[in-house]
Amino acid sequence: VPQINCDVKAGKIINPEFVVKCPAGCQDPKYHVYGTNIYASYSSVCGAAVHSGVLSNSGGKILVQKVAGQSGYKGSYSNGVQSLSLPRWRESFVVS
């Protein structure tokens, strides 16, 4: 399973579905996350995983699945991560 850094955005990985290992510390606000439950592909993959509750801030393995772009993404505060709102984006992803 490839290890990625906290700053890797989902859009940088072309596969429609992939498993990656996140390091610890991705809760940091400098790793931007856009959306809630469904995240814009411009988001930090690992930051979104912490926000969604799939990962703790100590890291681990996650499954990422790309889904269609949304007409809007609503930010929220969850699990120590403040996600941001975005009006629309061409591609999204979910984490499990």
C-alpha positions as YAML, in Angstrom:
chain: A
units: angstrom
residues:
- id: 1
  name: VAL
  ca: [0.00, 0.00, 0.00]
- id: 2
  name: PRO
  ca: [1.58, 3.33, -1.02]
- id: 3
  name: GLN
  ca: [2.24, 5.86, 1.74]
- id: 4
  name: ILE
  ca: [1.26, 9.42, 0.84]
- id: 5
  name: ASN
  ca: [1.86, 12.73, 2.59]
- id: 6
  name: CYS
  ca: [-0.84, 14.85, 4.23]
- id: 7
  name: ASP
  ca: [-0.69, 17.43, 1.43]
- id: 8
  name: VAL
  ca: [-1.57, 15.02, -1.42]
- id: 9
  name: LYS
  ca: [-4.85, 16.02, -3.08]
- id: 10
  name: ALA
  ca: [-7.22, 13.39, -4.47]
- id: 11
  name: GLY
  ca: [-7.10, 14.99, -7.92]
- id: 12
  name: LYS
  ca: [-3.37, 14.19, -8.19]
- id: 13
  name: ILE
  ca: [-4.15, 10.44, -8.20]
- id: 14
  name: ILE
  ca: [-5.80, 9.37, -11.44]
- id: 15
  name: ASN
  ca: [-7.24, 5.99, -10.41]
- id: 16
  name: PRO
  ca: [-11.01, 5.97, -9.79]
- id: 17
  name: GLU
  ca: [-10.45, 3.86, -6.65]
- id: 18
  name: PHE
  ca: [-7.28, 3.43, -4.61]
- id: 19
  name: VAL
  ca: [-5.96, 2.44, -1.19]
- id: 20
  name: VAL
  ca: [-3.30, 4.58, 0.47]
- id: 21
  name: LYS
  ca: [-1.65, 4.85, 3.86]
- id: 22
  name: CYS
  ca: [-1.78, 8.24, 5.58]
- id: 23
  name: PRO
  ca: [0.83, 9.42, 8.07]
- id: 24
  name: ALA
  ca: [0.04, 10.91, 11.48]
- id: 25
  name: GLY
  ca: [-0.71, 14.62, 11.85]
- id: 26
  name: CYS
  ca: [-3.04, 15.28, 8.89]
- id: 27
  name: GLN
  ca: [-5.49, 17.13, 11.17]
- id: 28
  name: ASP
  ca: [-3.41, 20.30, 10.65]
- id: 29
  name: PRO
  ca: [-5.48, 23.17, 9.14]
- id: 30
  name: LYS
  ca: [-2.79, 23.82, 6.51]
- id: 31
  name: TYR
  ca: [-4.03, 20.66, 4.73]
- id: 32
  name: HIS
  ca: [-7.19, 22.05, 3.17]
- id: 33
  name: VAL
  ca: [-10.34, 19.96, 3.01]
- id: 34
  name: TYR
  ca: [-13.43, 21.02, 1.02]
- id: 35
  name: GLY
  ca: [-16.84, 19.52, 1.76]
- id: 36
  name: THR
  ca: [-18.47, 17.11, 4.21]
- id: 37
  name: ASN
  ca: [-18.79, 13.35, 3.54]
- id: 38
  name: ILE
  ca: [-18.32, 14.03, -0.18]
- id: 39
  name: TYR
  ca: [-15.13, 16.02, -0.70]
- id: 40
  name: ALA
  ca: [-13.88, 18.05, -3.67]
- id: 41
  name: SER
  ca: [-10.87, 16.38, -5.33]
- id: 42
  name: TYR
  ca: [-8.91, 19.57, -4.51]
- id: 43
  name: SER
  ca: [-8.92, 18.39, -0.86]
- id: 44
  name: SER
  ca: [-6.17, 16.70, 1.10]
- id: 45
  name: VAL
  ca: [-6.99, 12.98, 0.91]
- id: 46
  name: CYS
  ca: [-5.77, 12.26, 4.44]
- id: 47
  name: GLY
  ca: [-7.27, 15.44, 5.90]
- id: 48
  name: ALA
  ca: [-10.65, 14.42, 4.50]
- id: 49
  name: ALA
  ca: [-10.23, 10.95, 6.01]
- id: 50
  name: VAL
  ca: [-9.70, 12.47, 9.47]
- id: 51
  name: HIS
  ca: [-12.63, 14.90, 8.98]
- id: 52
  name: SER
  ca: [-14.95, 12.05, 7.98]
- id: 53
  name: GLY
  ca: [-13.93, 9.96, 11.01]
- id: 54
  name: VAL
  ca: [-12.47, 7.11, 8.93]
- id: 55
  name: LEU
  ca: [-8.99, 7.87, 10.31]
- id: 56
  name: SER
  ca: [-7.72, 9.30, 13.56]
- id: 57
  name: ASN
  ca: [-4.93, 11.88, 13.57]
- id: 58
  name: SER
  ca: [-2.48, 8.98, 14.03]
- id: 59
  name: GLY
  ca: [-2.95, 7.87, 10.40]
- id: 60
  name: GLY
  ca: [-3.58, 4.52, 8.74]
- id: 61
  name: LYS
  ca: [-4.96, 2.88, 5.60]
- id: 62
  name: ILE
  ca: [-7.96, 4.23, 3.70]
- id: 63
  name: LEU
  ca: [-9.95, 3.44, 0.56]
- id: 64
  name: VAL
  ca: [-10.69, 6.42, -1.69]
- id: 65
  name: GLN
  ca: [-13.40, 6.29, -4.35]
- id: 66
  name: LYS
  ca: [-13.85, 9.05, -6.92]
- id: 67
  name: VAL
  ca: [-17.41, 10.25, -7.53]
- id: 68
  name: ALA
  ca: [-19.00, 12.93, -9.72]
- id: 69
  name: GLY
  ca: [-18.36, 16.61, -9.20]
- id: 70
  name: GLN
  ca: [-20.91, 18.42, -7.03]
- id: 71
  name: SER
  ca: [-22.66, 21.74, -7.55]
- id: 72
  name: GLY
  ca: [-21.58, 22.77, -4.05]
- id: 73
  name: TYR
  ca: [-19.60, 21.58, -1.03]
- id: 74
  name: LYS
  ca: [-20.52, 22.59, 2.50]
- id: 75
  name: GLY
  ca: [-17.76, 23.06, 5.05]
- id: 76
  name: SER
  ca: [-18.11, 21.77, 8.61]
- id: 77
  name: TYR
  ca: [-16.09, 21.14, 11.75]
- id: 78
  name: SER
  ca: [-15.59, 17.45, 12.52]
- id: 79
  name: ASN
  ca: [-12.98, 15.36, 14.37]
- id: 80
  name: GLY
  ca: [-10.66, 18.33, 14.85]
- id: 81
  name: VAL
  ca: [-10.72, 19.32, 11.16]
- id: 82
  name: GLN
  ca: [-12.46, 22.42, 9.79]
- id: 83
  name: SER
  ca: [-13.46, 21.75, 6.19]
- id: 84
  name: LEU
  ca: [-14.20, 24.61, 3.84]
- id: 85
  name: SER
  ca: [-17.06, 25.33, 1.46]
- id: 86
  name: LEU
  ca: [-16.57, 25.40, -2.29]
- id: 87
  name: PRO
  ca: [-19.20, 26.45, -4.87]
- id: 88
  name: ARG
  ca: [-18.56, 23.67, -7.39]
- id: 89
  name: TRP
  ca: [-15.84, 21.31, -8.48]
- id: 90
  name: ARG
  ca: [-15.36, 18.89, -11.39]
- id: 91
  name: GLU
  ca: [-14.58, 15.79, -9.33]
- id: 92
  name: SER
  ca: [-15.26, 14.49, -5.82]
- id: 93
  name: PHE
  ca: [-14.29, 11.58, -3.62]
- id: 94
  name: VAL
  ca: [-15.49, 9.61, -0.63]
- id: 95
  name: VAL
  ca: [-13.30, 7.89, 1.95]
- id: 96
  name: SER
  ca: [-13.83, 4.61, 3.78]
...
